[in-house]
XYZ file of C-alpha atoms in Angstrom:
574
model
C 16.006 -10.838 6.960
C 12.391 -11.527 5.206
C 10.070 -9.455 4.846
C 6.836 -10.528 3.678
C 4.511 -7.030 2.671
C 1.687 -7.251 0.226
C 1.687 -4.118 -0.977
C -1.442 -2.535 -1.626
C -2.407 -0.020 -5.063
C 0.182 3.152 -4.496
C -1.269 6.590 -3.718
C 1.163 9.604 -4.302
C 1.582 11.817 -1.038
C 2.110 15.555 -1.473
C 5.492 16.424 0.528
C 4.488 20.381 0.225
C 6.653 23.082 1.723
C 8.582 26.126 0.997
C 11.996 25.420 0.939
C 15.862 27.384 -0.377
C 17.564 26.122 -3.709
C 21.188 25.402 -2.958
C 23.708 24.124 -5.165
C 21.217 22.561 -7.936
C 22.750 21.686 -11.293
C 21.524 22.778 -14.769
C 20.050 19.485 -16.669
C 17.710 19.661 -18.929
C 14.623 17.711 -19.541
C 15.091 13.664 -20.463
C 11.790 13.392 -22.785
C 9.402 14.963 -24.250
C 6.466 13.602 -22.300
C 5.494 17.062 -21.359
C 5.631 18.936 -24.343
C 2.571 20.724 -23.653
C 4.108 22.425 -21.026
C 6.320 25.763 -22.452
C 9.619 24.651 -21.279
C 11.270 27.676 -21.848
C 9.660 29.290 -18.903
C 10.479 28.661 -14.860
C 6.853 27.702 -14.538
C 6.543 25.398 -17.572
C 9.548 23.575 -16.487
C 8.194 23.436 -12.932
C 4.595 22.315 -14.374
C 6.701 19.632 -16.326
C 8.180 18.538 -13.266
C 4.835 18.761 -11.287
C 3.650 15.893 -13.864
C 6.743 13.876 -14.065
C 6.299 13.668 -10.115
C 3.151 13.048 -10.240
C 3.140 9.708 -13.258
C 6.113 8.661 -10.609
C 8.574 9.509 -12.951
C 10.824 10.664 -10.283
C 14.607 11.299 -12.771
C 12.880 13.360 -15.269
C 10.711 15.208 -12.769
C 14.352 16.431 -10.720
C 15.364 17.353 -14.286
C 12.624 19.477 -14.602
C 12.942 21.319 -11.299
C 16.522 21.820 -11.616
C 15.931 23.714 -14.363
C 13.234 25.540 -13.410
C 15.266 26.880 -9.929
C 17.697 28.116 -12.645
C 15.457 29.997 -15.210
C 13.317 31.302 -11.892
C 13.469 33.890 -9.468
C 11.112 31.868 -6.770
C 13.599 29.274 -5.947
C 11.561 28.003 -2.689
C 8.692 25.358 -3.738
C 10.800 24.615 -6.545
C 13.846 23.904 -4.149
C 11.425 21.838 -2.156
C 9.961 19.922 -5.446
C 13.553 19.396 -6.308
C 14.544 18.062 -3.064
C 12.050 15.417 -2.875
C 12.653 14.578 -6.797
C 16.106 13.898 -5.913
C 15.401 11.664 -2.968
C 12.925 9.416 -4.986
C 14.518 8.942 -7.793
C 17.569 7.768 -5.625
C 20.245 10.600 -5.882
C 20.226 10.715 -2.537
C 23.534 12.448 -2.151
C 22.501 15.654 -4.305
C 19.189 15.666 -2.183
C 21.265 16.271 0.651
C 23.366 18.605 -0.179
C 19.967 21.331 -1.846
C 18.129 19.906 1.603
C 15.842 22.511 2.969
C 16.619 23.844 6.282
C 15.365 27.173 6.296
C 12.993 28.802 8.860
C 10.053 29.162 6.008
C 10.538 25.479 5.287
C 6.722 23.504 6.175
C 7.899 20.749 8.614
C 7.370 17.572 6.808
C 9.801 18.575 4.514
C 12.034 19.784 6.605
C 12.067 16.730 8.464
C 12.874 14.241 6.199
C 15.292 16.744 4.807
C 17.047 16.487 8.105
C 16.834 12.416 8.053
C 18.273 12.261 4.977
C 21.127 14.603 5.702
C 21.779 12.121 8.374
C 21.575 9.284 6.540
C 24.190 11.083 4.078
C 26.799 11.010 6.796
C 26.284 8.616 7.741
C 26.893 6.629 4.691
C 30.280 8.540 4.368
C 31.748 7.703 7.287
C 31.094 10.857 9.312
C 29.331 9.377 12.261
C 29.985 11.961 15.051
C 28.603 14.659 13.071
C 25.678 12.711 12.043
C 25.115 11.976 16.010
C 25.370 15.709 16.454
C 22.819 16.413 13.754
C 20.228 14.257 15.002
C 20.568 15.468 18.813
C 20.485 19.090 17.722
C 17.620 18.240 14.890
C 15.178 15.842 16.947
C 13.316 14.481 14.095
C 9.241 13.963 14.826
C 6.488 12.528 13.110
C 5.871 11.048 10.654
C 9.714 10.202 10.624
C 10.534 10.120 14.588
C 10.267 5.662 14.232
C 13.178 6.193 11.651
C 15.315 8.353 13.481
C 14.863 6.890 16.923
C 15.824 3.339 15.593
C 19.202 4.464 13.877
C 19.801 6.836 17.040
C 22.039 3.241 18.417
C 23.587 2.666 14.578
C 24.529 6.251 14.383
C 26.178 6.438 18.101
C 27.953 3.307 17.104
C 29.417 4.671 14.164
C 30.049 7.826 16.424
C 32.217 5.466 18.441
C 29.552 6.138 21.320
C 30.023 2.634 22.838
C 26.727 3.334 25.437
C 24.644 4.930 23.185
C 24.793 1.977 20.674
C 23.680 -0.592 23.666
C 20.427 1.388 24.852
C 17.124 -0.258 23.266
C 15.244 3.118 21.494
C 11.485 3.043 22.563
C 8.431 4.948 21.412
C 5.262 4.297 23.646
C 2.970 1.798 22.095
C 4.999 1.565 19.170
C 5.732 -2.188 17.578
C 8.035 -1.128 14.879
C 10.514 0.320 17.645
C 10.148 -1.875 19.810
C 11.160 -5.037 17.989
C 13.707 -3.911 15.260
C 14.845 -1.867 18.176
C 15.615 -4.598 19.851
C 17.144 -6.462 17.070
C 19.605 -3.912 16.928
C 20.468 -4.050 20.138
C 21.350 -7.823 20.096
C 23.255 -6.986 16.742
C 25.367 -4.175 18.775
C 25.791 -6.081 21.724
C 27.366 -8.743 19.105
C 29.535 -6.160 17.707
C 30.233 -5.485 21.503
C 31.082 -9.388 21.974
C 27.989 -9.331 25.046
C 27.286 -12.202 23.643
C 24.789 -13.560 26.204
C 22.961 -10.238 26.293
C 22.963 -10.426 22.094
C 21.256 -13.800 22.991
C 18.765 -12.723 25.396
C 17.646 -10.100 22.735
C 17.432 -12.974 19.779
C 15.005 -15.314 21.953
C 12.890 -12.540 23.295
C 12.385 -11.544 19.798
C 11.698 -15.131 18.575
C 9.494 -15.729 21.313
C 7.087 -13.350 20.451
C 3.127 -14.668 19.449
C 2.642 -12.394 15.829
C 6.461 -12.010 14.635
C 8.796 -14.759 15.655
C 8.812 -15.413 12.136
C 10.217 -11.934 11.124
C 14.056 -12.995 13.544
C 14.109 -16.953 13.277
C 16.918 -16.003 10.299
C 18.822 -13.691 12.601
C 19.240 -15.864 15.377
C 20.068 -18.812 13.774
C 22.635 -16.717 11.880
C 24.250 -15.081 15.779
C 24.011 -19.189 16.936
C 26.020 -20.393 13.563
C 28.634 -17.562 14.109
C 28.959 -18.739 17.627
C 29.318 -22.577 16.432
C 26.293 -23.617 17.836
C 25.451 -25.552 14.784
C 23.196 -27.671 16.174
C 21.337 -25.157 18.290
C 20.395 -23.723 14.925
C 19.942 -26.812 12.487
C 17.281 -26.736 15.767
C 15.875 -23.489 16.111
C 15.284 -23.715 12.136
C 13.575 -27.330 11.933
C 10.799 -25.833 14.411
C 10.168 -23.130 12.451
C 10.047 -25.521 9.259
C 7.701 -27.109 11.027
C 5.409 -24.267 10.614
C 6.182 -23.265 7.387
C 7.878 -26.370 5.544
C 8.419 -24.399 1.976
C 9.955 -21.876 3.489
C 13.105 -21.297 1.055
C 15.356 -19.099 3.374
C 14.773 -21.385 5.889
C 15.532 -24.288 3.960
C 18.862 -23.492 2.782
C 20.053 -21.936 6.469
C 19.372 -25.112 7.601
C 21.256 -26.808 4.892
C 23.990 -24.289 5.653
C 24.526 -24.835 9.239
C 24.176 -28.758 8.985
C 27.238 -29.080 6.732
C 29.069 -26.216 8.963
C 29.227 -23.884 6.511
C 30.350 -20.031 6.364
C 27.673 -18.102 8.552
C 26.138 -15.270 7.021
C 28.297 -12.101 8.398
C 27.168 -9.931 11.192
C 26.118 -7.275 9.419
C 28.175 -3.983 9.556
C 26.848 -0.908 11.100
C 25.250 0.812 7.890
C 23.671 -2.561 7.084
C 21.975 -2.849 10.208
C 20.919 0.819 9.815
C 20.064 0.181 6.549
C 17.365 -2.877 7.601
C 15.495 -0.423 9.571
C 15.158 1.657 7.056
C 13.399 -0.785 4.907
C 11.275 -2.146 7.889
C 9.999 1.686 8.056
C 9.577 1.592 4.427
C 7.402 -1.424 4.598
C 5.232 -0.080 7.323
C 4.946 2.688 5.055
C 4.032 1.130 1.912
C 1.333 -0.680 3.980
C -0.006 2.054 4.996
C -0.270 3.406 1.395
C 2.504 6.009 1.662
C 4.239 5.241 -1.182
C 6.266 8.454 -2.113
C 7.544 8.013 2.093
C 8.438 4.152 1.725
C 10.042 5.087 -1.664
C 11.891 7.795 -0.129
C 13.100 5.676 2.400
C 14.081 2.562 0.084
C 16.440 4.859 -1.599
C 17.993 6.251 1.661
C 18.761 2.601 3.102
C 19.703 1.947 -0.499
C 22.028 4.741 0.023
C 23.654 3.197 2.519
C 23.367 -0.403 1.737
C 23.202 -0.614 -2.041
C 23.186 -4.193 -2.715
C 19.796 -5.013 -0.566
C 17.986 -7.265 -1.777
C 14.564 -6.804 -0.639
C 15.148 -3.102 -0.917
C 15.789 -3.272 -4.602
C 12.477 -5.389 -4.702
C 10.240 -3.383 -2.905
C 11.589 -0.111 -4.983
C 10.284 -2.484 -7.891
C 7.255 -3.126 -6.929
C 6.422 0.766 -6.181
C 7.528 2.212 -9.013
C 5.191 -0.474 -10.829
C 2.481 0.522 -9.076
C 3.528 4.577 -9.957
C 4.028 2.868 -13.801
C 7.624 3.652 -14.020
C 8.185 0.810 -15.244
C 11.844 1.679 -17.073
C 12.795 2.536 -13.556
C 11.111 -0.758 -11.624
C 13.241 -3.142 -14.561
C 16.544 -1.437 -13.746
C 15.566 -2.193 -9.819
C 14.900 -5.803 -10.268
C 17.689 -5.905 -12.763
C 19.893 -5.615 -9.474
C 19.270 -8.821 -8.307
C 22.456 -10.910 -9.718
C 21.629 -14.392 -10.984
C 23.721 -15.945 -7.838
C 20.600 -14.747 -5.399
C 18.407 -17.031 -3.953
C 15.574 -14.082 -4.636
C 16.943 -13.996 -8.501
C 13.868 -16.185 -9.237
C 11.278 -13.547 -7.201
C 13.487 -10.802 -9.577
C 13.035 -12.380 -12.318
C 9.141 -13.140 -12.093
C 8.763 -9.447 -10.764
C 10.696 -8.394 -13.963
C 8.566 -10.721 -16.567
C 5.365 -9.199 -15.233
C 6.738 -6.001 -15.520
C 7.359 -5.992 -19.077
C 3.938 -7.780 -19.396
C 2.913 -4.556 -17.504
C 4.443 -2.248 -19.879
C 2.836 -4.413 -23.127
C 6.378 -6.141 -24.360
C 4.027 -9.797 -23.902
C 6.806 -11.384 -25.640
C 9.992 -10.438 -23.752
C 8.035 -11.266 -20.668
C 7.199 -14.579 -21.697
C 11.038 -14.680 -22.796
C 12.163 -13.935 -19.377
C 9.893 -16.430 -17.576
C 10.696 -19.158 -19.789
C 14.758 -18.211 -19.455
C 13.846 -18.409 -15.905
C 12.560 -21.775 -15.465
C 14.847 -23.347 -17.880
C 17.849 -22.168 -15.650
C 16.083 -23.466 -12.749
C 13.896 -26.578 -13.503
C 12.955 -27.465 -10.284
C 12.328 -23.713 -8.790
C 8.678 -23.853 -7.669
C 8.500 -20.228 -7.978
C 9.425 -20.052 -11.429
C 7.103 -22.652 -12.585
C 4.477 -20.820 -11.038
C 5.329 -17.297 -12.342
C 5.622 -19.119 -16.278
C 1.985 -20.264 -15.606
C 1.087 -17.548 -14.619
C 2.183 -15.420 -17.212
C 1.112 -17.988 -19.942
C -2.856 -17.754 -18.068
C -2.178 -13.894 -18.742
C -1.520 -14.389 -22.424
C -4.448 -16.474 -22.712
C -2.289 -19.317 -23.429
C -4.459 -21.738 -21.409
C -3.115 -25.410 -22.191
C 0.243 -24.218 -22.404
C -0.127 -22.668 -18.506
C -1.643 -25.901 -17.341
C 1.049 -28.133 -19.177
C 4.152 -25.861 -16.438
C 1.902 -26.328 -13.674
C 0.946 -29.891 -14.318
C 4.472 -31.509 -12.938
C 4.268 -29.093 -9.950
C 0.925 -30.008 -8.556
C 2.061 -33.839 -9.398
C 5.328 -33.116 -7.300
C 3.216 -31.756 -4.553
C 0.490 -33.945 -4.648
C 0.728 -34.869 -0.450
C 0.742 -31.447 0.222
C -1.282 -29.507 -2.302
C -1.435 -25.766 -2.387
C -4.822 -24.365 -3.089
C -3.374 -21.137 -5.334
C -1.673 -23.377 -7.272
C -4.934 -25.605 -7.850
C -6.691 -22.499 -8.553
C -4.571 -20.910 -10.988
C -4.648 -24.479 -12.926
C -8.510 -24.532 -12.414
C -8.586 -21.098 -14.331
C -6.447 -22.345 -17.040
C -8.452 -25.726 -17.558
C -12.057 -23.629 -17.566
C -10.684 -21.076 -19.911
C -9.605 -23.899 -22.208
C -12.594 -25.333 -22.367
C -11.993 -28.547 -19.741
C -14.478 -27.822 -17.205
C -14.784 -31.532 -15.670
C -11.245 -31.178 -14.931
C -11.494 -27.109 -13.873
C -14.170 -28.230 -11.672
C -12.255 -31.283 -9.555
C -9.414 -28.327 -9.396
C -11.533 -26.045 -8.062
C -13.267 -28.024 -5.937
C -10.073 -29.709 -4.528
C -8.754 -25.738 -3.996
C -11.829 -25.558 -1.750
C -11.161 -28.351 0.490
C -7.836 -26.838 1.613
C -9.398 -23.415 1.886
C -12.983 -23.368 1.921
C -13.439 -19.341 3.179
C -11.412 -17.950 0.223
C -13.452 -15.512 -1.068
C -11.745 -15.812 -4.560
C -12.060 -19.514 -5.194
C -15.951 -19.559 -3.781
C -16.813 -16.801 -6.189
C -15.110 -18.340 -9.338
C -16.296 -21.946 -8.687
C -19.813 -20.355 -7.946
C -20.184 -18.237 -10.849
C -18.742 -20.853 -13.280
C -22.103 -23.633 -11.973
C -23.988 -20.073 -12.427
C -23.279 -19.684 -15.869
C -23.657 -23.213 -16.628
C -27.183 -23.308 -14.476
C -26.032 -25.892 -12.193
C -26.270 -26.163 -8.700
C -27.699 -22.787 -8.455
C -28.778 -22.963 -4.613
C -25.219 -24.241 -4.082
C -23.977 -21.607 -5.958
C -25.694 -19.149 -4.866
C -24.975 -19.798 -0.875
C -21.064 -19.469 -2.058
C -21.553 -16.483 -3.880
C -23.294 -14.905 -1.045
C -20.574 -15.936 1.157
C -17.931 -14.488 -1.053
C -20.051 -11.208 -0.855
C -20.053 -10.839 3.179
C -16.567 -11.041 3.037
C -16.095 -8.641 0.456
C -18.644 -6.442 0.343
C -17.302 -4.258 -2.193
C -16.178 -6.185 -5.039
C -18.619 -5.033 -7.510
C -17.621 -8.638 -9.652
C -18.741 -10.851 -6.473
C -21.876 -8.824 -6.511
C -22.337 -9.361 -10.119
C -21.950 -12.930 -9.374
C -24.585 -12.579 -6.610
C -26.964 -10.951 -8.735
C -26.696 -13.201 -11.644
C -27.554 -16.070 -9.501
C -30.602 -14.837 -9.024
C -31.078 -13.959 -12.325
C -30.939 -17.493 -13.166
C -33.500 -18.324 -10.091
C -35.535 -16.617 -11.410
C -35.612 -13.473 -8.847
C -35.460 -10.656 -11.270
C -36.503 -8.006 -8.513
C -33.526 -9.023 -6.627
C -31.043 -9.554 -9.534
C -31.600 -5.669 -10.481
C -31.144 -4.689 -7.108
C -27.430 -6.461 -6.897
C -26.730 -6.075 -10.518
C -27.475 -2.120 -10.446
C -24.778 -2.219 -6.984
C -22.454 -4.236 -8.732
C -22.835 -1.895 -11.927
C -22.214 1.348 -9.942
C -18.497 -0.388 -8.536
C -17.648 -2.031 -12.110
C -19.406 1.030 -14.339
C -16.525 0.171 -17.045
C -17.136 -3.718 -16.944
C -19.137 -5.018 -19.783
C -20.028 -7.941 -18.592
C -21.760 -6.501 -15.560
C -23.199 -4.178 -17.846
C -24.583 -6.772 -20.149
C -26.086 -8.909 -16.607
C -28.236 -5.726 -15.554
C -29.241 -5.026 -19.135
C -30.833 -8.728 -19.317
C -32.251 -8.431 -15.804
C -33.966 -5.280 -17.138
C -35.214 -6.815 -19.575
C -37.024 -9.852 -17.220
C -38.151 -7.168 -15.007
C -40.164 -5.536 -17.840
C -37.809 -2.369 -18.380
C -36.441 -2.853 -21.650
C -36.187 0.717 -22.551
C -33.297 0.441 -19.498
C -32.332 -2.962 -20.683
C -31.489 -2.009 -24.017
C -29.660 1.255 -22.939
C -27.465 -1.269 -20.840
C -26.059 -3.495 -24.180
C -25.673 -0.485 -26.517
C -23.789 0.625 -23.278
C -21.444 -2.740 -23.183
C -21.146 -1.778 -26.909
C -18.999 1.254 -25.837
C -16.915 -0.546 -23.049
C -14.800 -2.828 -25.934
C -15.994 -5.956 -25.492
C -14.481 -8.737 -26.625
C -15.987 -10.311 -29.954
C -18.143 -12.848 -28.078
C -19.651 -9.809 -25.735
C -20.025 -7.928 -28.540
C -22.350 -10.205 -30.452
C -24.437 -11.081 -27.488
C -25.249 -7.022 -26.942
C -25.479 -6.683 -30.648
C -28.269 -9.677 -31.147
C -29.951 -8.519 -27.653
C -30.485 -4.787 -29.175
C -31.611 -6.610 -32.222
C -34.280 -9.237 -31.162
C -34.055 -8.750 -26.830
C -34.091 -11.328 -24.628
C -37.462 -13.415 -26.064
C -35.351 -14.542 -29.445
C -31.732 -15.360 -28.146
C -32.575 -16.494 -24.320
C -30.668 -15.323 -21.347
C -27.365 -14.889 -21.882
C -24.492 -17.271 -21.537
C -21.665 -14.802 -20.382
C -18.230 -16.585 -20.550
C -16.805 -17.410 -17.050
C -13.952 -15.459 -15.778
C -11.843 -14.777 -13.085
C -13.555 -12.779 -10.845
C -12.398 -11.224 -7.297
C-alpha cells in the first residue's frame, strides 16, 4: 500500500487528563538534559518529564514520569503523562497495562487509553476479549475513525465470521468509507467470497480522487487469483498516468513473469494499515503526538511496516529527536524497495542533527549501491546543494537529467538550476530554470527564484517583476516572495512601493538579513536614512554571511550614494 503524505511542520498536542498509576516501573532518568530541574523531587522529575515530552523526546520523558509516580503521592497527571510517554515512545505494551480507566480520567485520554488496550490484545492473540472491550468501551472522537475501522479486523480475529464482512461507516466520513471498504474485500478474501472481494477492489479503484491509493491491492487479489494478465493490465493503465511510478513498476514486472504474489495480508496487518491511514490523516492535520501515537500502535501490531517506520521518522524529525528518527529509518533492511527513501530520509537526518559528513557518507554509500536509483541520485544532489558543494551536486544530477531528457522533470531542473547559479554559471542556471518553467509555469517556487535572480542582475525587470507578483498571489505569506516583490521595485525605481513590501516582507522574515539589508537600502532611497541605517547595523546582528556583512558594514560607513544599491547574492527563496 502507498501512501503519499507531505507532512507539514509538527505541532505537539496536549493529551491532558487525570488519570491512576498502575504497575509503573522505577527507571531513572537517561540524560542529563534537564539538569536544571531538582530530580530528587516528584515534581522535578515530573517537570523533567514535562520537557522531555515536550522537545519530543518521548523514552527519556516516560523515564522521568515513572519516577516521579514513585517518589510522589499525586500519582494521577503523572499516571496520565506516563501513559502517553509510553505510547509515543513505542512501549506500547507497558502503556497498556498503567492505561487510565478511572472515572476522574478527562476523556481524550481515556479514550485512546481504551484503543490502545485494544490494540494490545489484539496483538496477542486475544481477539474475543478485545471485541468485548470495544463493544462495552465505544470509543468516540477524535479516535471513533480508528476504532470503527478495526471493529471487522477485531471480530475476525474474534472468530466473528459476520462481523468481519459488514463495511464500518461514519456519515460523511472518507477515511471510513474507503479503507473500510478495503477491508472488507480483504475479509471477504480471507472468507474465499471472492467475487464480492472483487466487487470491493474495482469500486475502490474506480473512484475520481483515490484510485491511486488501491491500484496495488487489486492487482495483488488478481495475481493471487492467477489472473496475471488482468493485472499486468490493470497496472499498465495506471502507468499510464504515472509512468515513474516504482511500486507500480516492479508489480508489473512481477506479475508478467508469474511470480510469487504479495501475501494476503494477515488479520493484524490489515488492522495495522488502518492504523497508519489514521495516522496520516492525522499528521496532515498537524496532530503529530495522535499520528505518532498511532504509528507506534500499528507498529505494535505490525512491526516490520514499512511506511510506518518512515512516517515515525519523519515526525520525530520534525519533534528533533533525531537519535530516535535514525533508529526508525534504520528499520528499513537494505532488501526494500523503500531502502533508498530510508536511506535519503536517514542522510538528511544526520545533516539535520549537524554530522554533514556522515550524511554525505550515507548518500554517497547509497548511490554507489544503486547506480541507476533515480532517487538516490537525487537525494546525493541534494545533499551536496546543502553543503554548498555546487559543481559537485550538478556533476550527480547531470547523467539523470541526460537519462531523462524526453521526459524532463521540472524539480530536478530546478534543483540543478540552483546548483549552476550558486556556482557561478548563470547562462546555464538560467536555460535550467527557464526549461523548469515550461513544464510548470504556475510554480510559485521556480517563478520567484528565476525572477529574483534577473532582479538582482537588473534584467528583465518588468518580466521579473510580473513573475514575482505572481509568485506573491499564490503565496501571500512568504515574507521571501515579498522581499522579492519589493526589491523589484526597488530596482524600478518605486521606492514608495518597495518600503511598503519590504517593511511586510520584514515583519514575516524579522530574522532574515537579507530582507533586512533590502528595506534598509529602500530607506535610504526614500530619504529615511536614520531608519535605513538602523536596518544594516540590524543585519549586523542576524550573522550574516561574510559577503552580507561587508555590504551592511560599507552601507553604515558611506550609505547608499558611495557603494550603489546593493547587489544581494541570489538564493533560494520560497
Amino acid at each position: 500500500m502507498r501512501f503519499k503524505v507531505l507532512l507539514a511542520a509538527a505541532s505537539l498536542l496536549t493529551l491532558s487528563a487525570c488519570a491512576s498509576t498502575q504497575d509503573v516501573a522505577l527507571r531513572g532518568p537517561v540524560s542529563n538534559n534537564y539538569s536544571l530541574f531538582d530530580v530528587r523531587s516528584s515534581y522535578g522529575q515530573f517537570l523533567a518529564g514535562q520537557a522531555a515530552l515536550r522537545d519530543g523526546r518521548t523514552r527519556e520523558a516516560a523515564d522521568y514520569f515513572g519516577v516521579a509516580s514513585v517518589l510522589g503521592d499525586d500519582p494521577g497527571v503523572i499516571g496520565e503523562r506516563t501513559f502517553t510517554a509510553l505510547l509515543l515512545s513505542g512501549e506500547v505494551t507497558r502503556a497498556a497495562q498503567i492505561a487510565p480507566r478511572g472515572a476522574d480520567t478527562g476523556e481524550a485520554v481515556k479514550r485512546l487509553a481504551s484503543l490502545t488496550r485494544v490494540v494490545e490484545l489484539l496483538a496477542t492473540g486475544k481477539g474475543k476479549e478485545a471485541q468485548a472491550l470495544l463493544n462495552a468501551e465505544p470509543i468516540a472522537f477524535p479516535h471513533r475513525q480508528a476504532a470503527a475501522l478495526l471493529g471487522p479486523w477485531v471480530a475476525a480475529a474474534a472468530g466473528d465470521a459476520e462481523g468481519a464482512t459488514v463495511q464500518p461507516s461514519l456519515q460523511n466520513d472518507r477515511l471510513v468509507q474507503y479503507f473500510g471498504q478495503l477491508g472488507q474485500a480483504r475479509l471477504f478474501e480471507r472468507a474465499r467470497r471472492y467475487d464480492e472481494a472483487e466487487t470491493d477492489y474495482k469500486a475502490l479503484t474506480s473512484l475520481p480522487n483515490a484510485a491511486g491509493l488501491f491500484i496495488l491491492d487489486y492487482g495483488a487479489f488478481l495475481e493471487r487469483r492467477k489472473r496475471h494478465a488482468d493485472a499486468v493490465t490493470l497496472y499498465d493503465q495506471a502507468l499510464t498516468a504515472d509512468p515513474s511510478d516504482a511500486g507500480l513498476q516492479r508489480a508489473r514486472t512481477r506479475a508478467l513473469a508469474k511470480s510469487a504474489a504479495p501475501p494476503m495480508p494477515t488479520i493484524k496487518q490489515g488492522a495495522a494499515q488502518n492504523l497508519v491511514a489514521c495516522a496520516a490523516t492525522f499528521a496532515g492535520e498537524r496532530q503529530s503526538q495522535f499520528a505518532l501515537a498511532y504509528l507506534r500502535l500499528a507498529l505494535r501490531l505490525d512491526p516490520e511496516r514499512e511506511e510506518a517506520w518512515l512516517l515515525v521518522g519523519d515526525l520525530l524529525n520534525q519533534a528533533e529527536d533525531h537519535r530516535g528518527a535514525i533508529d526508525a529509518f534504520g528499520h528499513i533492511l537494505a532488501s526494500s524497495p523503500q531502502y533508498a527513501t530510508a536511506q535519503s530520509k536517514l542522510a538528511w537526518t544526520y545533516q539535520q542533527s549537524g554530522d554533514k559528513p556522515r550524511a554525505l557518507e550515507i548518500a554517497r554509500q547509497s548511490m554507489l549501491a544503486a547506480p541507476g536509483d533515480r532517487d538516490a541520485q537525487i537525494a546525493l544532489a541534494d545533499l551536496l546543494r546543502a553543503n554548498e558543494r555546487w559543481d559537485e551536486s550538478v556533476k550527480v544530477l547531470d547523467p539523470l537529467i541526460a537519462r531523462e531528457a524526453d521526459r524532463p522533470d521540472w524539480r530536478v531542473l530546478y534543483l540543478r538550476g540552483i546548483a549552476l547559479e550558486r556556482a557561478g554559471r548563470w547562462t546555464e542556471a538560467e536555460r535550467d530554470l527557464g526549461a523548469a518553467l515550461k513544464i510548470n509555469p504556475d510554480e510559485p517556487e521556480l517563478l520567484n527564484f528565476l525572477g529574483y535572480s534577473w532582479i538582482d542582475r537588473n534584467e528583465r525587470l518588468p518580466e521579473a517583476l510580473s513573475m514575482v507578483q505572481k509568485a506573491v498571489d499564490a503565496r501571500p505569506q512568504s515574507g521571501a516572495m515579498l522581499d522579492s516583490l519589493g526589491w523589484a521595485y526597488y530596482r524600478l525605481g518605486n521606492y514608495k512601493t518597495a518600503v511598503e513590501k519590504l517593511e511586510q516582507a520584514a515583519e514575516m522574515e524579522p530574522g532574515d538579513p537579507d530582507v533586512n539589508g533590502h528595506l534598509g537600502d529602500a530607506y535610504w532611497r526614500a530619504g529615511r536614512q536614520i531608519e535605513a541605517q538602523f536596518q544594516w547595523r540590524r543585519v549586523l546582528s542576524l550573522e550574516p554571511d561574510a559577503k552580507q556583512k561587508a555590504e551592511a558594514e560599507a552601507k553604515l560607513k558611506d550609505g547608499l550614494g558611495a557603494v550603489g544599491p546593493a547587489a544581494s547574492s541570489t538564493i533560494a527563496r520560497n
